[in-house]
Coordinates of C-alpha atoms in Angstrom, one line a residue:
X4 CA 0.0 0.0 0.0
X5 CA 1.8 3.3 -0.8
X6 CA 2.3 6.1 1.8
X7 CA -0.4 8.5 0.5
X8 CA -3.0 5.4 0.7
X9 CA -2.1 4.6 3.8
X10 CA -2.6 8.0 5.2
X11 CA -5.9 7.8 3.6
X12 CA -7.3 4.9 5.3
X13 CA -6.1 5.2 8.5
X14 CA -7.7 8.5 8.8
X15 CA -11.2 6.4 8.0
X16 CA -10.5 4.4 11.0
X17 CA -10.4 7.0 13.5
X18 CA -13.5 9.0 12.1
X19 CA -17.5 8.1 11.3
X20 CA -18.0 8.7 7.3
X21 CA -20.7 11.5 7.4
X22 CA -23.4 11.8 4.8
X23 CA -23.2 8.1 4.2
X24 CA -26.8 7.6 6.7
X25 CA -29.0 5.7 4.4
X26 CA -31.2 7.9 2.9
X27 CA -35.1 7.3 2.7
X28 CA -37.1 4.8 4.1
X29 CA -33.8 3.4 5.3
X30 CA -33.5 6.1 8.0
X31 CA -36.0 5.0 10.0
X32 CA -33.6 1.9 11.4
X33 CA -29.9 2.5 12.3
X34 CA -28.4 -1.1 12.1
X35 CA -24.9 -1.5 14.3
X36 CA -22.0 -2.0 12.4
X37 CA -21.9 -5.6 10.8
X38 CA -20.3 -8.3 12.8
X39 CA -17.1 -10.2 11.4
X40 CA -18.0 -13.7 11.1
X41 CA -16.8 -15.8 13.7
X42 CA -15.4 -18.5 11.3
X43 CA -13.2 -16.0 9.7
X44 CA -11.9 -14.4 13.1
X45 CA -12.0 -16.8 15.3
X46 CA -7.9 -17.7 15.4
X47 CA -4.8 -15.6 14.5
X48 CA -4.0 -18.3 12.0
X49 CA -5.1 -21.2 10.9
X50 CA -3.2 -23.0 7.4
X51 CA -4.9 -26.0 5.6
X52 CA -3.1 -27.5 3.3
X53 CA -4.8 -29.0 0.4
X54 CA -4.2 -30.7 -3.3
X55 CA -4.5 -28.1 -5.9
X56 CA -7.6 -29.4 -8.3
X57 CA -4.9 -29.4 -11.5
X58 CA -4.2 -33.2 -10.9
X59 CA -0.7 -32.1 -10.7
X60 CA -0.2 -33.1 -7.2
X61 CA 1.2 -29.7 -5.9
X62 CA 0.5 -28.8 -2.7
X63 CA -0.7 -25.6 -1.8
X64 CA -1.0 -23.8 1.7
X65 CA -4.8 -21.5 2.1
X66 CA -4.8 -19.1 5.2
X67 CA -7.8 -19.0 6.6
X68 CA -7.6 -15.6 9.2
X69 CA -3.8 -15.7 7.7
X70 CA -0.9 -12.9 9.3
X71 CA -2.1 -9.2 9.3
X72 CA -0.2 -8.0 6.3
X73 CA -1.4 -5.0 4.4
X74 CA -3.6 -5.9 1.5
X75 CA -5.4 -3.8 -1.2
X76 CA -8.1 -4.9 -2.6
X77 CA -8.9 -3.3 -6.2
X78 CA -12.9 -3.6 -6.2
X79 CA -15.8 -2.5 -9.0
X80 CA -19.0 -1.5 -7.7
X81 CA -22.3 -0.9 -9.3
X82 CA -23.8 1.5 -6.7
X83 CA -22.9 4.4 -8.0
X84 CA -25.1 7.6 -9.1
X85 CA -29.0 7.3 -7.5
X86 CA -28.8 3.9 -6.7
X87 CA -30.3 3.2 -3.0
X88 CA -27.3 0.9 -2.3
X89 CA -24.7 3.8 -2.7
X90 CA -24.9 5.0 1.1
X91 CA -25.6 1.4 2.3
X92 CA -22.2 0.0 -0.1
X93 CA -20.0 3.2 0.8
X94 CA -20.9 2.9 5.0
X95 CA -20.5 -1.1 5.0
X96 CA -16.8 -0.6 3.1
X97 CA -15.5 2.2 5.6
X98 CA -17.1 -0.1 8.4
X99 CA -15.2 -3.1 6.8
X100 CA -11.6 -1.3 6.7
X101 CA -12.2 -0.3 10.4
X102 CA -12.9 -3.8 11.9
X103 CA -9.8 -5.0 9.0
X104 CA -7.4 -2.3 9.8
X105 CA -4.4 -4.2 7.3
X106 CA -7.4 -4.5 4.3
X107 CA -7.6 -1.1 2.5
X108 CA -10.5 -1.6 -0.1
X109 CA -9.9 0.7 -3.6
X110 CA -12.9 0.9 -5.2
X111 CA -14.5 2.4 -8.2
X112 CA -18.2 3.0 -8.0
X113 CA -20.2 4.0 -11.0
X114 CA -23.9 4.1 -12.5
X115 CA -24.4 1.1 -14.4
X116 CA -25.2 2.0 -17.5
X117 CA -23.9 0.6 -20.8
X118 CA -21.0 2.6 -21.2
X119 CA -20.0 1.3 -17.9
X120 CA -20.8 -2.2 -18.4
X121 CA -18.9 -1.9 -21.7
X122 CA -15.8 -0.9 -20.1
X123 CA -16.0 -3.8 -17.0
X124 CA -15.8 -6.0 -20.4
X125 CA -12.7 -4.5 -21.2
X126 CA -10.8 -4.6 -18.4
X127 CA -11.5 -8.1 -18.0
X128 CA -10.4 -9.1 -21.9
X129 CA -6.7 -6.9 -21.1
X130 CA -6.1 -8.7 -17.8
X131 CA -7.1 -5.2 -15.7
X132 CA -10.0 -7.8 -13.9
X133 CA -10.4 -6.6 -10.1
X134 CA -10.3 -9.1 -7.1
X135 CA -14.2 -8.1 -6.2
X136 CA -16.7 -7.2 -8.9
X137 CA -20.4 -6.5 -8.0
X138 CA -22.4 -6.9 -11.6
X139 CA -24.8 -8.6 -13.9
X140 CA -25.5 -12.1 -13.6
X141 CA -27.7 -12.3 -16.8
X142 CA -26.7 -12.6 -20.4
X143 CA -24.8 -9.0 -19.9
X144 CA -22.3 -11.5 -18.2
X145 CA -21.6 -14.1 -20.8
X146 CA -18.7 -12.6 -22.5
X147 CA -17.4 -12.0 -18.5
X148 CA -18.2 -15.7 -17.6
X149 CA -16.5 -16.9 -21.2
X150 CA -13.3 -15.7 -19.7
X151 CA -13.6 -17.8 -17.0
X152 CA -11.9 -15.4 -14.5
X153 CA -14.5 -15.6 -11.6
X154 CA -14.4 -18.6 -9.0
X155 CA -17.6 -20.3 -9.0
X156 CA -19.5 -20.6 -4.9
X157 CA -19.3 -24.2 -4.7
X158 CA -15.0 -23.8 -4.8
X159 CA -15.5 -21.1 -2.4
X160 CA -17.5 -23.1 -0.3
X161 CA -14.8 -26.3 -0.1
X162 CA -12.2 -24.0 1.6
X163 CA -15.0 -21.2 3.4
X164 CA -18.1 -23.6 3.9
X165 CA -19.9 -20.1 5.7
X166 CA -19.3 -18.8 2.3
X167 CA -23.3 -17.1 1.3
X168 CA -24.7 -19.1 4.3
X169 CA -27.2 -16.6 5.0
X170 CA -28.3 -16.3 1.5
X171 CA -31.1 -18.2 0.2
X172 CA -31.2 -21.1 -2.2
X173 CA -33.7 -19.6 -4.6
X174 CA -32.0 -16.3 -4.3
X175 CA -28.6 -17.9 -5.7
X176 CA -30.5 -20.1 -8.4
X177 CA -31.8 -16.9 -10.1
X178 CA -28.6 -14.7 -9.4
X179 CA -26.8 -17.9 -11.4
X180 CA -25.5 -17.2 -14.7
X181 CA -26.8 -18.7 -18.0
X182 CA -24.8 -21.8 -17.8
X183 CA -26.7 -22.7 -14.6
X184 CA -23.1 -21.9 -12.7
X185 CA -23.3 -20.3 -9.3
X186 CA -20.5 -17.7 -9.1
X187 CA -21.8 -14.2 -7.7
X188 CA -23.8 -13.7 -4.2
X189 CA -26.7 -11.0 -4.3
X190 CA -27.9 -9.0 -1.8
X191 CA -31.2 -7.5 -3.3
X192 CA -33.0 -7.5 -6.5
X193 CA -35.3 -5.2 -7.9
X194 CA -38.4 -4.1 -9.0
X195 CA -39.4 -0.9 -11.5
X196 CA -42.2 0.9 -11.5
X197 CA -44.1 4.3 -12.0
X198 CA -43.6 7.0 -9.7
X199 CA -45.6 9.7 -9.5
X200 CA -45.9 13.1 -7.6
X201 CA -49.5 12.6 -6.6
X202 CA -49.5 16.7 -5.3
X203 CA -49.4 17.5 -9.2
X204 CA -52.3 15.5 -10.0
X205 CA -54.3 16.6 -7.1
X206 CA -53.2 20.2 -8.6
X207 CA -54.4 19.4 -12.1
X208 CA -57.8 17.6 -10.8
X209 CA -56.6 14.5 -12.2
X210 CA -56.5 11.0 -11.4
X211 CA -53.9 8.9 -11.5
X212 CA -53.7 6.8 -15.1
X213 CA -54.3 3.2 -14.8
X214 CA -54.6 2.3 -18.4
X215 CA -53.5 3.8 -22.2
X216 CA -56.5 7.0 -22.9
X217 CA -55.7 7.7 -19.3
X218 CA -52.5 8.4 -19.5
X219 CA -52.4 10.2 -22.9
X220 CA -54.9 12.7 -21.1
X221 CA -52.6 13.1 -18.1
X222 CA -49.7 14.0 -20.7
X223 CA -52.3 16.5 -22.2
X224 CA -53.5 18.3 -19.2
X225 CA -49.9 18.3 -17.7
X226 CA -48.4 19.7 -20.9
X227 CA -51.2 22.5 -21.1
X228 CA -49.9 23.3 -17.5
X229 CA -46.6 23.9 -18.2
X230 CA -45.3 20.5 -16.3
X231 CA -43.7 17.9 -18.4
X232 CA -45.4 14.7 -18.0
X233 CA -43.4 11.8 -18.2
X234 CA -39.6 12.7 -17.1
X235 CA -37.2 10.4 -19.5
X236 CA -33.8 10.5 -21.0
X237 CA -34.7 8.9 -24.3
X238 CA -31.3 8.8 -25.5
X239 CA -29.7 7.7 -22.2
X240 CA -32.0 5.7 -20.5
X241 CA -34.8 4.4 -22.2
X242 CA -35.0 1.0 -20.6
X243 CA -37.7 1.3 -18.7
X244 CA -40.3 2.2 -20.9
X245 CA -39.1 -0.2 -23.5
X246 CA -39.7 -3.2 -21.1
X247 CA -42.8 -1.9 -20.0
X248 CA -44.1 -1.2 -23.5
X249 CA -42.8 -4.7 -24.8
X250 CA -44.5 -6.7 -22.1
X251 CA -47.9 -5.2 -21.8
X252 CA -48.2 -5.0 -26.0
X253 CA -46.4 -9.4 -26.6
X254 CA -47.6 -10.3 -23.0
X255 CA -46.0 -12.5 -21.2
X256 CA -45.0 -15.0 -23.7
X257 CA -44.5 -12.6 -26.6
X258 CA -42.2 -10.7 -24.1
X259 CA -40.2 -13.7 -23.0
X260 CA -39.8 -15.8 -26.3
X261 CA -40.3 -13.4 -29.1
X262 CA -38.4 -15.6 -31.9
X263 CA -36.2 -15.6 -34.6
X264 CA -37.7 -12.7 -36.0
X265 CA -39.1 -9.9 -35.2
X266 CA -42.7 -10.1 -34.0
X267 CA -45.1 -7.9 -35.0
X268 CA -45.9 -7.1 -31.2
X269 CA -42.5 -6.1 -30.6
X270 CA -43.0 -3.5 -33.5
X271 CA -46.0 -2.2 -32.4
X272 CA -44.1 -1.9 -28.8
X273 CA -41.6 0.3 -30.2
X274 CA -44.3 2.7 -32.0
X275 CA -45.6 4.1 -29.1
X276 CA -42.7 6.3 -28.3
X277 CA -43.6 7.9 -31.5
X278 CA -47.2 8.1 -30.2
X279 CA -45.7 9.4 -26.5
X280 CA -43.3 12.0 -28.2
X281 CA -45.9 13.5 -30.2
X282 CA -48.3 13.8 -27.6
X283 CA -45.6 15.7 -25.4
X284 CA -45.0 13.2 -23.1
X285 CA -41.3 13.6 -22.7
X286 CA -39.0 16.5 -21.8
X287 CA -38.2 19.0 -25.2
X288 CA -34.2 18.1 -24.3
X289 CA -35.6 13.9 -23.9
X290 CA -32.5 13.6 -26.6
X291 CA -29.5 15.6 -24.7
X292 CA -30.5 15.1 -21.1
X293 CA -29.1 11.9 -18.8
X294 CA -31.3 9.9 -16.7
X295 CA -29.8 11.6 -13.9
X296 CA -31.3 15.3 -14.6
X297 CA -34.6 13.4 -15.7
X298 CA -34.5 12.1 -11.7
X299 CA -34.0 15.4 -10.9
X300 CA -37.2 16.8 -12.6
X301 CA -39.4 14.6 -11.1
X302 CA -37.9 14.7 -7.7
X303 CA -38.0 18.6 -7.8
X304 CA -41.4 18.3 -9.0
X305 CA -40.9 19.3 -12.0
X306 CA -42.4 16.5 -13.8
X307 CA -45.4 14.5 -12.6
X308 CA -44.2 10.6 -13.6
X309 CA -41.0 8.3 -14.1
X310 CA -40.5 4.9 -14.8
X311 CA -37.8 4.1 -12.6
X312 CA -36.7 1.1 -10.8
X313 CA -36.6 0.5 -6.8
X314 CA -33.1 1.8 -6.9
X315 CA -34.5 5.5 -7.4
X316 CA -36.2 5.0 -3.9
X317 CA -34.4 7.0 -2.0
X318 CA -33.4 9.7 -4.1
X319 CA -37.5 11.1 -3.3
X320 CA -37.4 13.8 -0.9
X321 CA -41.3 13.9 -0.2
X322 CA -42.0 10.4 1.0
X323 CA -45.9 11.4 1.8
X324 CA -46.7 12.7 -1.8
X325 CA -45.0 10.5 -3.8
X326 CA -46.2 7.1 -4.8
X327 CA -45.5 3.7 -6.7
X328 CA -48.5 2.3 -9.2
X329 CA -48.3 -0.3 -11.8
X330 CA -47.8 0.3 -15.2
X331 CA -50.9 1.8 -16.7
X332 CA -50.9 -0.2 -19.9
X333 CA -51.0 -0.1 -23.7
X334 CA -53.8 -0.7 -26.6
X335 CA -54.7 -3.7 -26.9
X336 CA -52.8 -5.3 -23.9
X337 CA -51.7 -8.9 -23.8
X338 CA -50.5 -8.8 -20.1
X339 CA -52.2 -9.4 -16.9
X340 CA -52.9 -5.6 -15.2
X341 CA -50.5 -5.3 -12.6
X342 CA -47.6 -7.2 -13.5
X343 CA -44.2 -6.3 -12.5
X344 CA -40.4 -6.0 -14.2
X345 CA -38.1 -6.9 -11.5
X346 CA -36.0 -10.1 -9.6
X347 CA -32.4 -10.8 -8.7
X348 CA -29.9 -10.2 -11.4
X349 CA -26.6 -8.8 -10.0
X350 CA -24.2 -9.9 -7.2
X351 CA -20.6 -9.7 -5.8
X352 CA -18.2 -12.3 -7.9
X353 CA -14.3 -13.1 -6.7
X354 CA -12.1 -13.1 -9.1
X355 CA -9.4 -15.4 -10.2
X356 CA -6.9 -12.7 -9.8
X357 CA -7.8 -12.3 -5.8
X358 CA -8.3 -16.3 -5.2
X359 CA -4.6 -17.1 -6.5
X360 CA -3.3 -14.4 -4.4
X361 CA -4.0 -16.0 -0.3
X362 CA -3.7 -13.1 1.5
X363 CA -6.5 -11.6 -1.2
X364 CA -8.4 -14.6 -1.1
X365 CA -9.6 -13.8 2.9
X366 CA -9.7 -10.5 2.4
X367 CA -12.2 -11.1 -0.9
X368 CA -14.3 -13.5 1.2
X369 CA -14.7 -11.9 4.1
X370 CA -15.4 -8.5 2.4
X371 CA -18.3 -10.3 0.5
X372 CA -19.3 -11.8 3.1
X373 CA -19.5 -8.4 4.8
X374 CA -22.1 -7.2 1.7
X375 CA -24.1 -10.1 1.7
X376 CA -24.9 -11.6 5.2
X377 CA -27.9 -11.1 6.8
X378 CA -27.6 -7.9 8.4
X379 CA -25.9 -6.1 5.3
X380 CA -28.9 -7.4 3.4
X381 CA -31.5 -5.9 6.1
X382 CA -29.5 -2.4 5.0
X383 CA -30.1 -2.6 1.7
X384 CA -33.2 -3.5 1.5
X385 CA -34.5 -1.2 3.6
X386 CA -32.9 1.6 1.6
X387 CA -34.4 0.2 -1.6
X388 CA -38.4 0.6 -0.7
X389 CA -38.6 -2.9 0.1
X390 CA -36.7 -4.5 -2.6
X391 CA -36.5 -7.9 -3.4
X392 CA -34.5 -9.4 -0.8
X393 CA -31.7 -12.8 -1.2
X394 CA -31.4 -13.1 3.0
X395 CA -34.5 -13.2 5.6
X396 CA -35.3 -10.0 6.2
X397 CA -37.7 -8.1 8.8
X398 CA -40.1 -5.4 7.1
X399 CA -39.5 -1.9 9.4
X400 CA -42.5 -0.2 11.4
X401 CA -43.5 3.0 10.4
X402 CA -42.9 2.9 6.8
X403 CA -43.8 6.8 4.6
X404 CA -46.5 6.1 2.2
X405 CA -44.2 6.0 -0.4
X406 CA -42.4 3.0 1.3
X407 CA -46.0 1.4 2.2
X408 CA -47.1 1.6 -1.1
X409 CA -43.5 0.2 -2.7
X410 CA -44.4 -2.8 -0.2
X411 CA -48.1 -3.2 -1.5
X412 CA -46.8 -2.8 -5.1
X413 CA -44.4 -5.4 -5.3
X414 CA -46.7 -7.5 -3.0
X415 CA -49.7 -7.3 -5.2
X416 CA -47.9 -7.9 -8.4
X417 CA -49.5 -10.9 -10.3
X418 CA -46.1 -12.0 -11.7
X419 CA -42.7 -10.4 -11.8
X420 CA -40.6 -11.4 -14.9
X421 CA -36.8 -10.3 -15.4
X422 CA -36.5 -7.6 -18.0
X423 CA -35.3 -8.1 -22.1
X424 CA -31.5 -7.8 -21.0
X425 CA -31.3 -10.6 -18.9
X426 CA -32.0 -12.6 -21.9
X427 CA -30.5 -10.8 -24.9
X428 CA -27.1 -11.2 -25.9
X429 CA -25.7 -7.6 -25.2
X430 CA -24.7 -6.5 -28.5
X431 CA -28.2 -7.0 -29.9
X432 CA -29.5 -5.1 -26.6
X433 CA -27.5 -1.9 -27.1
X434 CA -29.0 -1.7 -30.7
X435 CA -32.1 -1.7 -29.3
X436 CA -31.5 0.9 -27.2
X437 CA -29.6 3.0 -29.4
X438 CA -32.0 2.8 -31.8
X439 CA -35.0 4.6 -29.5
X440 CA -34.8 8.3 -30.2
X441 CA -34.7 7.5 -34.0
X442 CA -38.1 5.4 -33.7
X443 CA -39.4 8.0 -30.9
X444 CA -38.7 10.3 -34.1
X445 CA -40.2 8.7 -36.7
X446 CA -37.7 6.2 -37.7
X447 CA -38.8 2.4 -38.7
X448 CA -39.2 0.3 -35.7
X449 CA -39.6 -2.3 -38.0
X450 CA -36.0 -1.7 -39.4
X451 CA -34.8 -1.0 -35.7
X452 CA -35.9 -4.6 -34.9
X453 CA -34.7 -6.5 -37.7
X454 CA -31.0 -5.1 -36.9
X455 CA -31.8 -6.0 -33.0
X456 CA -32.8 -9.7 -34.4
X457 CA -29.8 -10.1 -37.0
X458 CA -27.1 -9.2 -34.3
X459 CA -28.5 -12.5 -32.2
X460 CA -24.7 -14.2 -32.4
X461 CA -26.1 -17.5 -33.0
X462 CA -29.3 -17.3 -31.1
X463 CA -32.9 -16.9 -31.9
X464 CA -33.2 -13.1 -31.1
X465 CA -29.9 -13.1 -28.7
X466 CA -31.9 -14.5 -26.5
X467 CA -31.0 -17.2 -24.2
X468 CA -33.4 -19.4 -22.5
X469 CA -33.7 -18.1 -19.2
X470 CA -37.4 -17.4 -18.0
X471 CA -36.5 -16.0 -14.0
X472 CA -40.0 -15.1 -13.2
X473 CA -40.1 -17.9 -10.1
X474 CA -39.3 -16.2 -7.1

């Protein structure tokens, strides 16, 4: 560790991180820092010697607790930018380095967006992999997984049998990649939905939308009042409204297994962001702004809806005006009223780089284990308006409306299926999204699709055959 670094952390251990609290519904609860499992600190040292699985013969020598050397560990995180796990990750990693005072933990948090995901990719194809990585565990990680730079739970598990003990069974069957291989532990999933500032509808004598003509005259009446209806970087982040409009127009079927080619529900899907832009649903600047400043409109009340995920939880201030409802729908629907977008599809994956290296190898394990036991995962869901959790969890008293309706919303859902990138190949999915503000313009979403369909690498789509709606 160099000189500056060190300076760095030990200052952390001698002072409280401040304006890490967890924001939102997670303020209600102050957990106690989270205690260092006992079968990781329970003697100075223990060494087990083992065969190495090459069939070589070698012998090599694990610490389990091992000498208190200094150790960095390089990490990636996903919580960067609104998420709800930012406070929760950055608190639990200062808490970490002051229980592990020779483990200094370098990490890079950033939004997860496809730029970012791109560049994870990267790293990992020049050998610049780091020893922790939180990320996708859906088809966005097959090109990771090809690699085969992560160490898989079950070889965790023969040297740390604690390894993801608290974490359930389900939880690590859906958080499995797309060869059925355990290899990254999740702490919550997610769920998305529409949020919207119920003070501005109250204001404009309107109720909320629950279906297609409903919400076309919300965008009307909001437009007329100078508020911009649906807040939405189009040309940043347009996910959310591209699951929602693909599900409700294929159903659930259509949506998961759309085919070889594409299906004329997927194109009519696409055509309503034409049908949206026109009526002057979105922002004027939908094309220039990020999905940041679009969170910023709503939250500032500004705009009166956004599709947004659980992870934009608790980034809303007003907690008693704000609300969570279901999609409202599209003409002609095909899915069941009600149903949600959401499930388990990330977690924290060791790499090969850490496991080779013993003094990385506890410092990995225990600092994952630190994210994902029980407790952590009792943080983070509480910050993300009652997410879906991997670990037994207790549901807090005195919940705002906002996080009492979350919990209803998710609760009430008649199914919850994972969204189109945890079964597209990733190159056909960042056509698709690229391709949004073009359509939303008047482009051919016909066209759109058949380039999304053509760059399937071998499968039907680029999709794989992974359902996960069965939690």
């Amino acid at each position: 560790m160099s000189d500056e670094k060190k300076e760095a952390f030990h200052s952390l251990r001698y002072r409280r991180h401040k304006g890490s609290v967890l924001p939102g519904a997670a303020m209600q609860i102050r957990r106690k820092k989270p205690a260092v499992r006992a079968a990781l600190v329970a003697g100075a040292v223990l060494t087990v010697t083992t065969l190495a699985a090459d069939g070589c013969g070698r012998r090599v020598e694990t610490c389990i607790g091992g000498e208190n050397r200094d150790v960095t560990l390089r990490t990636v995180s996903m919580s960067g930018g609104t998420a709800p796990g930012t406070g929760v990750y950055e608190e639990i990693r200062l808490e970490f380095m002051a229980e592990n005072p020779h483990i200094y933990i370098e990490d890079e948090m950033q939004t997860s967006d496809e730029q970012w995901k791109t560049g994870v990719v990267t790293d990992f194809s020049v050998g610049n992999e780091p020893d922790v990585l939180q990320f996708f565990t859906d088809a966005t990680a097959n090109q990771l997984v090809a690699m085969d730079k992560f160490v898989t739970i079950e070889e965790i598990r023969e040297v740390y049998p604690e390894y993801a003990a608290d974490t359930y069974d389900w939880a690590l069957k859906q958080a499995a990649n797309q060869d059925g291989v355990s290899r990254a532990v999740p702490t919550v999933g997610f769920w998305e939905g529409l949020y919207v500032n119920q003070e501005l509808f109250e204001r404009c004598g309107l109720a909320l939308p629950y279906d297609w003509d409903s919400l076309l005259e919300a965008v009307s009446v909001f437009r007329e009042n100078g508020i911009v209806p649906v807040s939405c970087a189009l040309a940043n982040v347009p996910h959310y409204w591209l699951e929602h409009l693909l599900l409700y127009t294929a159903g659930k079927e259509g949506y998961l297994n759309p085919g070889s080619i594409a299906p004329k529900d997927w194109v009519q899907a696409v055509s309503l962001f034409q049908i949206l832009r026109e009526a002057g649903a979105f922002p004027e600047d939908t094309d220039s702004i990020t999905n940041e400043y679009a969170g910023e409109l709503f939250v500032s009340k500004k705009a009166a809806m956004l599709l947004e995920g659980s992870w934009y939880f608790s980034s809303v201030t007003d907690t008693e005006h704000t609300l969570v409802i279901p999609f409202p729908g599209v003409p002609d629907q095909k899915a069941e009223p009600g149903t949600v977008i959401g499930g388990i599809t990330s977690g924290f994956y060791i790499t090969r780089r850490a496991w080779n290296d013993l003094q990385k190898r506890d410092a990995a394990v225990k600092y994952v284990m630190a994210h994902t036991g029980r407790e952590a995962v009792q943080r983070y869901y509480e910050a993300g308006g009652s997410a879906v959790a991997a670990a037994p969890v207790t549901v807090p008293e005195n919940l705002s409306p906002l996080a009492e309706c979350a919990a209803e919303y998710v609760e009430n859902a008649p199914e919850k299926l994972l969204p189109t990138d945890s079964r597209m190949e990733p190159e056909a999915y960042r056509t698709l999204i690229a391709g949004i503000p073009e359509v939303s313009a008047g482009g051919s979403g016909k066209e759109l699709l058949e380039r999304v369909f053509a760059a399937s690498s071998g499968r039907k789509g680029g999709f794989s055959n992974v359902q996960g709606d069965d939690y």
